[in-house]
Amino acid sequence: MGVTAAGKNEEKPLTSTMEDYLEVIYDLDAEKKVVRVKDIASRMDVKMPTVTSMLRALNDRHLVDYEKHEYVRLTEEGAGVGREMRRRHGILFRFLTDILKIDGPTADGEACKMEHTLSETTLKSLTDFMEFIQTCPRTGESWLNSFEEFRKVGLDADKCDICSEKFPCWLDQQKADTVKT
Amino acid sequence: MGVTAAGKNEEKPLTSTMEDYLEVIYDLDAEKKVVRVKDIASRMDVKMPTVTSMLRALNDRHLVDYEKHEYVRLTEEGAGVGREMRRRHGILFRFLTDILKIDGPTADGEACKMEHTLSETTLKSLTDFMEFIQTCPRTGESWLNSFEEFRKVGLDADKCDICSEKFPCWLDQQKADTVKT
DNA sequence: ATTTTATATTAGGATAATCTAATTAAATTT
DNA sequence: AAATTTAATTAGATTATCCTAATATAAAAT
């Protein structure tokens, strides 16, 4: 007791909206020379007054240094949050595009929403899974490509180039099994 | 003009909180004889007055039939939403547990959050992907099990039972390539 | 150095979802 | 049937996020 929420930082968890703003600011900071209210507003798809009040809130929590009419700068902590959101976004985006073969813009939108809700555990699992697919000799690029084919026509082992070329031995065994059954 | 939002149903999209309530009510309806405020509150982890006001809102939108002090019943439309949420939840839960090997309770929580944010497109893609893994001769159960091993020790082709047993021909070729490079 | 334009801030409200405390209604017990 | 317990509702606030309209400041153009 007493330690819980004295004068320290991060008393309450950030809202996901706040995380969104920090991510956007983090991105703008990397892209542009200065970060301005107008640009945050357009990225977040909100009006400028909304940004102003959010900046005040973020300033109170020491996530940005903000004084009115001056450019916005992230604090160490704020930048940390922004970077973390970027990282998560990246993982999810790659999963959606590289694995699930979702188109870029759609994937970007979905990643935005998921990046707040997924736990570190799940994210780690997803990362491992992607690495596994890329590392395991049974899958990798070729297998992933055949997924696209699968989505169009359904899986037909006889027509699966990759399988019949690279795994003739096993495929033959499969066929035998199928016939037996 | 005029057609847009006259006296018809679904003028505004439902909030994800509303979707959550409908899903919970849908579940309770299937589990219990009657659906009561108290149970909704406990499932949603909110207090009863919150439920009461939400029920009023859902009633106004014709998603539930609700009159005070009476049991709650879903309308056709409300049940549809609940069922849809269940369906999404199921897909995501299976992905998290069967594929990513996340533990049940965690998976359940994550699925709850994701079910609102993912588009139908992504969900479809995910379903296809799961089917692909289960159908493709190169993956399936055994491959999925080896993912768990991979998560613990990293991938070591020499130690990968499944690979070395079922794909000796190709694995050997891989090794040769590796040596060459 | 004025004027104009672009950018940002205040002021004041709205909505969605939640809470606590107090009250009422329904169900159960005695 | 009266008393008690459980369940549900009202009343009244709070927090987070957003808005519009009006105003102020800063930057650019004349």
Coordinates of C-alpha atoms (C1' of nucleotides) in Angstrom, one line a residue:
Chain A
M1 CA 0.0 0.0 0.0
G2 CA 1.1 3.5 -0.7
V3 CA 3.3 2.4 -3.5
T4 CA 0.4 1.7 -5.8
A5 CA -0.3 5.1 -7.4
A6 CA 1.6 7.8 -5.6
G7 CA 3.3 10.4 -7.8
K8 CA 4.8 7.9 -10.2
N9 CA 4.2 7.6 -13.9
E10 CA 1.8 5.1 -15.5
E11 CA -0.8 5.1 -12.9
K12 CA -3.6 4.1 -15.1
P13 CA -3.1 2.1 -18.3
L14 CA -3.3 4.1 -21.5
T15 CA -6.4 3.9 -23.5
S16 CA -6.0 2.4 -27.0
T17 CA -6.9 5.8 -28.4
M18 CA -4.0 7.3 -26.7
E19 CA -1.8 4.5 -28.0
D20 CA -3.1 5.3 -31.5
Y21 CA -2.1 9.0 -31.1
L22 CA 1.3 8.1 -29.9
E23 CA 1.9 5.8 -32.8
V24 CA 0.8 8.4 -35.3
I25 CA 3.0 11.0 -33.6
Y26 CA 5.9 8.6 -33.6
D27 CA 5.4 8.0 -37.3
L28 CA 5.1 11.6 -38.2
D29 CA 8.1 12.4 -36.2
A30 CA 10.1 9.9 -38.3
E31 CA 8.6 11.2 -41.6
K32 CA 8.5 14.9 -41.2
K33 CA 10.7 17.6 -39.7
V34 CA 8.1 18.8 -37.3
V35 CA 4.9 17.3 -35.9
R36 CA 1.8 19.5 -36.1
V37 CA -1.7 19.3 -34.9
K38 CA -3.1 19.4 -38.4
D39 CA -1.2 16.3 -39.5
I40 CA -2.1 14.3 -36.5
A41 CA -5.7 15.2 -37.1
S42 CA -5.6 14.1 -40.6
R43 CA -3.9 10.8 -39.8
M44 CA -6.3 10.1 -36.9
D45 CA -9.2 11.2 -39.0
V46 CA -10.5 13.6 -36.4
K47 CA -10.8 17.4 -36.2
M48 CA -8.1 19.6 -34.8
P49 CA -9.7 20.5 -31.5
T50 CA -9.8 16.8 -30.7
V51 CA -6.1 16.6 -31.2
T52 CA -5.5 19.7 -29.0
S53 CA -7.3 18.2 -26.1
M54 CA -5.7 14.8 -26.5
L55 CA -2.3 16.5 -26.6
R56 CA -3.1 18.2 -23.3
A57 CA -4.0 14.8 -21.8
L58 CA -0.8 13.2 -23.1
N59 CA 1.2 16.1 -21.8
D60 CA -0.3 15.6 -18.4
R61 CA 0.9 12.1 -18.4
H62 CA 4.3 13.1 -19.6
L63 CA 4.0 11.2 -22.9
V64 CA 4.6 14.3 -25.0
D65 CA 6.1 17.7 -24.4
Y66 CA 3.5 20.1 -25.6
E67 CA 2.9 23.8 -25.2
K68 CA 0.3 25.5 -27.2
H69 CA 1.2 26.7 -30.6
E70 CA 4.4 24.8 -30.5
Y71 CA 5.4 21.7 -32.3
V72 CA 4.8 18.4 -30.6
R73 CA 7.6 16.3 -29.3
L74 CA 7.4 12.8 -27.8
T75 CA 9.0 12.2 -24.4
E76 CA 11.2 9.1 -24.0
E77 CA 8.3 7.3 -22.6
G78 CA 5.9 8.4 -25.3
A79 CA 8.3 7.4 -27.9
G80 CA 8.6 4.0 -26.3
V81 CA 4.9 3.5 -26.6
G82 CA 4.8 4.7 -30.2
R83 CA 7.7 2.4 -31.1
E84 CA 6.0 -0.6 -29.4
M85 CA 2.8 0.1 -31.4
R86 CA 4.8 0.3 -34.6
R87 CA 6.4 -3.0 -33.8
R88 CA 3.1 -4.7 -33.1
H89 CA 1.6 -3.2 -36.2
G90 CA 4.5 -4.6 -38.2
I91 CA 4.1 -8.1 -36.9
L92 CA 0.3 -8.1 -37.6
F93 CA 0.7 -6.5 -41.0
R94 CA 3.2 -9.1 -42.1
F95 CA 1.0 -11.9 -40.9
L96 CA -2.0 -10.5 -42.8
T97 CA -0.1 -9.8 -46.0
D98 CA 2.6 -12.5 -46.1
I99 CA 0.6 -15.4 -44.6
L100 CA -3.1 -14.6 -45.1
K101 CA -2.5 -12.8 -48.4
I102 CA -4.7 -9.9 -47.5
D103 CA -4.2 -6.8 -49.6
G104 CA -2.0 -4.0 -48.2
P105 CA -4.6 -1.3 -47.4
T106 CA -7.0 -3.7 -45.8
A107 CA -4.2 -5.3 -43.8
D108 CA -3.0 -2.0 -42.6
G109 CA -6.5 -1.1 -41.2
E110 CA -6.9 -4.4 -39.5
A111 CA -3.5 -4.3 -38.0
C112 CA -4.3 -0.9 -36.5
K113 CA -7.2 -2.3 -34.7
M114 CA -5.6 -5.5 -33.6
E115 CA -2.4 -4.0 -32.3
H116 CA -4.1 -2.8 -29.2
T117 CA -6.1 -5.9 -28.3
L118 CA -3.5 -8.6 -28.7
S119 CA -1.5 -9.7 -25.7
E120 CA 2.2 -10.0 -25.8
T121 CA 1.8 -13.8 -25.5
T122 CA -0.3 -14.1 -28.6
L123 CA 1.9 -11.7 -30.5
K124 CA 5.0 -13.8 -29.6
S125 CA 3.2 -16.9 -30.7
L126 CA 2.3 -15.3 -34.0
T127 CA 5.9 -14.3 -34.6
D128 CA 7.1 -17.8 -33.8
F129 CA 4.5 -19.2 -36.0
M130 CA 5.6 -17.1 -38.9
E131 CA 9.2 -18.0 -38.3
F132 CA 8.3 -21.6 -38.2
I133 CA 6.5 -21.5 -41.5
Q134 CA 9.5 -19.8 -43.1
T135 CA 12.1 -22.1 -41.5
C136 CA 10.5 -25.5 -41.6
P137 CA 11.5 -27.4 -44.7
R138 CA 8.0 -28.6 -45.2
T139 CA 6.6 -25.2 -45.7
G140 CA 8.4 -22.0 -46.6
E141 CA 7.8 -19.8 -49.6
S142 CA 6.6 -22.4 -52.0
W143 CA 4.0 -23.7 -49.6
L144 CA 2.8 -20.3 -48.9
N145 CA 2.4 -19.6 -52.6
S146 CA 0.3 -22.7 -53.0
F147 CA -2.0 -21.3 -50.4
E148 CA -3.1 -18.6 -52.8
E149 CA -3.8 -21.3 -55.4
F150 CA -5.7 -23.2 -52.7
R151 CA -7.9 -20.2 -52.0
K152 CA -8.9 -20.1 -55.6
V153 CA -9.5 -23.7 -56.6
G154 CA -9.4 -25.7 -53.4
L155 CA -6.7 -28.2 -52.7
D156 CA -6.2 -30.8 -55.3
A157 CA -3.1 -32.8 -54.6
D158 CA -2.8 -33.9 -58.2
K159 CA -2.6 -30.3 -59.4
C160 CA -0.4 -29.1 -56.7
D161 CA 2.9 -28.4 -58.5
I162 CA 4.9 -27.9 -55.4
C163 CA 3.8 -31.1 -53.7
S164 CA 4.1 -33.3 -56.7
E165 CA 7.5 -32.0 -57.6
K166 CA 9.2 -31.9 -54.2
F167 CA 7.5 -34.6 -52.3
P168 CA 6.9 -37.4 -54.8
C169 CA 7.7 -40.1 -52.4
W170 CA 5.3 -39.0 -49.8
L171 CA 2.6 -37.9 -52.1
D172 CA 2.5 -41.3 -53.7
Q173 CA 2.1 -42.8 -50.3
Q174 CA -0.8 -40.5 -49.7
K175 CA -2.5 -41.5 -52.9
A176 CA -2.1 -45.1 -51.9
D177 CA -3.7 -44.5 -48.6
T178 CA -6.6 -42.6 -50.2
V179 CA -7.2 -45.4 -52.6
K180 CA -7.1 -48.0 -49.8
T181 CA -9.8 -46.0 -47.8
Chain B
M1 CA -31.8 10.8 -50.6
G2 CA -34.6 10.0 -48.3
V3 CA -33.9 6.3 -48.5
T4 CA -30.8 6.7 -46.3
A5 CA -32.0 6.6 -42.8
A6 CA -35.8 7.0 -42.7
G7 CA -37.6 4.8 -40.3
K8 CA -35.8 1.6 -41.2
N9 CA -33.7 -0.6 -38.9
E10 CA -29.9 -0.5 -38.6
E11 CA -29.4 3.2 -39.2
K12 CA -26.2 3.5 -37.3
P13 CA -23.8 0.6 -37.0
L14 CA -23.8 -1.2 -33.7
T15 CA -21.1 -0.4 -31.2
S16 CA -18.8 -3.3 -30.4
T17 CA -20.1 -3.1 -26.8
M18 CA -23.6 -3.7 -28.1
E19 CA -22.3 -6.7 -30.1
D20 CA -20.7 -8.0 -26.9
Y21 CA -24.0 -7.8 -25.0
L22 CA -25.9 -9.5 -27.8
E23 CA -23.4 -12.3 -27.9
V24 CA -23.6 -12.8 -24.2
I25 CA -27.4 -12.8 -24.2
Y26 CA -27.3 -15.2 -27.1
D27 CA -25.1 -17.6 -25.1
L28 CA -27.1 -17.3 -22.0
D29 CA -30.3 -17.9 -24.0
A30 CA -28.8 -21.2 -25.1
E31 CA -27.5 -22.2 -21.7
K32 CA -30.3 -21.2 -19.3
K33 CA -34.0 -21.2 -19.3
V34 CA -34.3 -17.5 -18.9
V35 CA -31.9 -14.6 -19.4
R36 CA -31.7 -12.2 -16.5
V37 CA -30.0 -8.9 -15.8
K38 CA -27.8 -10.3 -13.1
D39 CA -26.3 -13.0 -15.3
I40 CA -25.6 -10.6 -18.2
A41 CA -23.9 -8.3 -15.7
S42 CA -21.7 -11.0 -14.4
R43 CA -20.7 -12.2 -17.8
M44 CA -20.0 -8.7 -19.0
D45 CA -18.3 -7.9 -15.8
V46 CA -20.3 -4.7 -15.2
K47 CA -22.9 -3.7 -12.7
M48 CA -26.6 -4.3 -13.1
P49 CA -27.6 -0.7 -13.8
T50 CA -25.3 -0.7 -16.7
V51 CA -27.1 -3.7 -18.1
T52 CA -30.5 -2.1 -17.6
S53 CA -29.6 1.0 -19.6
M54 CA -28.0 -1.1 -22.3
L55 CA -31.1 -3.2 -22.5
R56 CA -33.1 -0.1 -23.0
A57 CA -30.8 1.0 -25.9
L58 CA -31.0 -2.5 -27.5
N59 CA -34.7 -2.5 -27.1
D60 CA -35.0 0.9 -28.9
R61 CA -33.1 -0.6 -31.8
H62 CA -35.3 -3.7 -31.8
L63 CA -32.5 -6.1 -31.0
V64 CA -34.1 -7.4 -27.8
D65 CA -37.6 -7.4 -26.5
Y66 CA -37.3 -6.0 -23.0
E67 CA -39.7 -4.6 -20.5
K68 CA -38.7 -3.8 -17.1
H69 CA -38.6 -6.6 -14.6
E70 CA -39.3 -9.2 -17.3
Y71 CA -36.8 -11.6 -18.7
V72 CA -34.9 -10.6 -21.8
R73 CA -35.5 -12.1 -25.2
L74 CA -33.6 -11.5 -28.4
T75 CA -35.4 -10.5 -31.5
E76 CA -34.7 -12.2 -34.8
E77 CA -32.3 -9.5 -35.7
G78 CA -30.6 -9.5 -32.3
A79 CA -30.2 -13.2 -32.3
G80 CA -28.6 -12.9 -35.8
V81 CA -26.0 -10.6 -34.4
G82 CA -25.3 -12.8 -31.4
R83 CA -25.0 -15.8 -33.6
E84 CA -22.6 -14.0 -35.9
M85 CA -20.4 -13.0 -33.0
R86 CA -20.4 -16.6 -31.8
R87 CA -19.3 -17.7 -35.2
R88 CA -16.5 -15.2 -35.3
H89 CA -15.5 -16.0 -31.8
G90 CA -15.3 -19.7 -32.7
I91 CA -13.1 -19.2 -35.8
L92 CA -10.7 -17.0 -33.8
F93 CA -10.6 -19.3 -30.8
R94 CA -9.7 -22.2 -33.0
F95 CA -7.0 -20.3 -34.7
L96 CA -5.5 -19.3 -31.4
T97 CA -5.7 -22.7 -29.8
D98 CA -5.3 -25.1 -32.6
I99 CA -2.8 -23.2 -34.7
L100 CA -1.0 -20.8 -32.4
K101 CA -1.2 -23.2 -29.4
I102 CA -2.4 -20.5 -27.0
D103 CA -4.1 -21.8 -23.8
G104 CA -7.8 -21.8 -23.6
P105 CA -8.7 -19.0 -21.3
T106 CA -6.2 -16.6 -22.9
A107 CA -7.5 -17.5 -26.3
D108 CA -11.0 -16.9 -25.3
G109 CA -10.2 -13.4 -24.1
E110 CA -8.3 -12.5 -27.2
A111 CA -11.0 -13.9 -29.4
C112 CA -13.5 -11.7 -27.6
K113 CA -11.6 -8.6 -28.5
M114 CA -10.7 -9.6 -32.1
E115 CA -14.2 -10.7 -33.1
H116 CA -15.3 -7.1 -33.5
T117 CA -12.3 -5.7 -35.3
L118 CA -11.7 -8.3 -38.0
S119 CA -13.4 -7.8 -41.4
E120 CA -15.2 -10.6 -43.1
T121 CA -12.4 -10.8 -45.6
T122 CA -9.8 -11.4 -43.1
L123 CA -11.9 -13.9 -41.3
K124 CA -12.5 -15.8 -44.5
S125 CA -8.9 -15.8 -45.2
L126 CA -8.1 -17.2 -41.8
T127 CA -10.7 -19.9 -42.2
D128 CA -9.2 -20.9 -45.5
F129 CA -5.7 -20.8 -44.1
M130 CA -6.7 -23.2 -41.3
E131 CA -8.3 -25.5 -43.7
F132 CA -5.3 -25.4 -45.9
I133 CA -3.0 -26.3 -43.1
Q134 CA -5.2 -29.2 -42.3
T135 CA -5.7 -30.4 -45.8
C136 CA -2.3 -29.9 -47.4
P137 CA -0.2 -33.1 -47.3
R138 CA 2.8 -31.1 -46.3
T139 CA 1.3 -29.8 -43.1
G140 CA -1.6 -31.2 -41.2
E141 CA -1.6 -32.5 -37.6
S142 CA 2.0 -33.7 -37.4
W143 CA 3.4 -30.4 -38.7
L144 CA 1.3 -28.5 -36.3
N145 CA 2.6 -30.6 -33.4
S146 CA 6.1 -29.9 -34.4
F147 CA 5.4 -26.2 -34.1
E148 CA 5.1 -26.7 -30.4
E149 CA 8.4 -28.4 -30.3
F150 CA 9.8 -25.5 -32.4
R151 CA 8.6 -23.0 -29.9
K152 CA 10.6 -24.7 -27.2
V153 CA 13.9 -25.5 -28.8
G154 CA 13.9 -23.7 -32.1
L155 CA 13.9 -25.6 -35.3
D156 CA 16.6 -28.2 -35.7
A157 CA 16.1 -30.3 -38.8
D158 CA 18.2 -33.2 -37.5
K159 CA 16.0 -33.4 -34.4
C160 CA 12.7 -32.9 -36.2
D161 CA 11.1 -36.4 -36.0
I162 CA 8.4 -35.7 -38.4
C163 CA 10.5 -34.2 -41.1
S164 CA 13.2 -36.8 -40.9
E165 CA 10.8 -39.6 -40.9
K166 CA 8.4 -38.5 -43.6
F167 CA 10.5 -36.5 -45.9
P168 CA 13.9 -38.2 -46.0
C169 CA 14.5 -37.5 -49.6
W170 CA 13.9 -33.9 -49.6
L171 CA 15.5 -33.2 -46.3
D172 CA 18.6 -34.8 -47.5
Q173 CA 18.6 -32.5 -50.5
Q174 CA 18.2 -29.6 -48.1
K175 CA 21.2 -30.7 -46.1
A176 CA 23.3 -30.9 -49.3
D177 CA 22.2 -27.4 -50.3
T178 CA 23.2 -26.1 -46.9
V179 CA 26.6 -27.7 -47.1
K180 CA 27.1 -26.3 -50.5
T181 CA 26.3 -22.7 -49.4
Chain C
dA1 C1' 3.9 46.8 -42.1
dT2 C1' -0.7 45.5 -43.4
dT3 C1' -3.5 42.1 -45.0
dT4 C1' -4.6 37.5 -45.9
dT5 C1' -4.4 32.7 -45.2
dA6 C1' -3.3 28.8 -42.5
dT7 C1' -3.1 26.8 -38.2
dA8 C1' -4.4 26.1 -33.6
dT9 C1' -7.2 27.0 -29.4
dT10 C1' -11.4 27.9 -26.4
dA11 C1' -15.9 27.3 -25.3
dG12 C1' -19.6 24.6 -25.0
dG13 C1' -22.1 20.3 -26.2
dA14 C1' -23.1 15.4 -27.4
dT15 C1' -22.8 10.5 -27.0
dA16 C1' -21.5 6.0 -25.2
dA17 C1' -20.4 3.3 -21.4
dT18 C1' -19.7 3.0 -17.0
dC19 C1' -20.3 3.8 -11.8
dT20 C1' -22.5 4.4 -6.7
dA21 C1' -26.4 5.1 -3.7
dA22 C1' -31.1 4.9 -3.0
dT23 C1' -35.4 2.9 -4.1
dT24 C1' -38.8 -0.3 -5.8
dA25 C1' -40.5 -4.7 -7.1
dA26 C1' -40.5 -9.6 -7.1
dA27 C1' -39.6 -14.0 -4.9
dT28 C1' -38.8 -16.7 -0.9
dT29 C1' -39.1 -17.7 4.0
dT30 C1' -41.1 -17.8 8.2
Chain D
dA1 C1' -49.7 -12.6 5.2
dA2 C1' -45.7 -10.2 7.0
dA3 C1' -40.9 -10.1 6.9
dT4 C1' -36.8 -10.9 4.6
dT5 C1' -33.8 -11.5 0.8
dT6 C1' -32.7 -11.1 -4.0
dA7 C1' -33.1 -8.8 -8.3
dA8 C1' -33.9 -4.8 -10.9
dT9 C1' -34.5 0.1 -11.7
dT10 C1' -33.9 5.3 -11.1
dA11 C1' -31.3 9.2 -10.3
dG12 C1' -27.4 11.5 -10.7
dA13 C1' -22.2 11.6 -11.8
dT14 C1' -18.0 10.6 -14.2
dT15 C1' -14.7 9.6 -17.9
dA16 C1' -13.2 9.4 -22.6
dT17 C1' -13.7 10.8 -27.1
dC18 C1' -15.5 13.4 -30.3
dC19 C1' -18.0 17.5 -32.5
dT20 C1' -19.1 22.7 -34.3
dA21 C1' -18.7 27.6 -34.0
dA22 C1' -16.1 31.3 -32.7
dT23 C1' -11.7 33.3 -31.7
dA24 C1' -6.8 33.9 -31.5
dT25 C1' -2.1 33.3 -33.1
dA26 C1' 1.4 32.6 -36.4
dA27 C1' 3.1 32.5 -41.1
dA28 C1' 3.0 34.1 -45.8
dA29 C1' 2.0 37.4 -49.2
dT30 C1' 1.3 41.8 -50.8

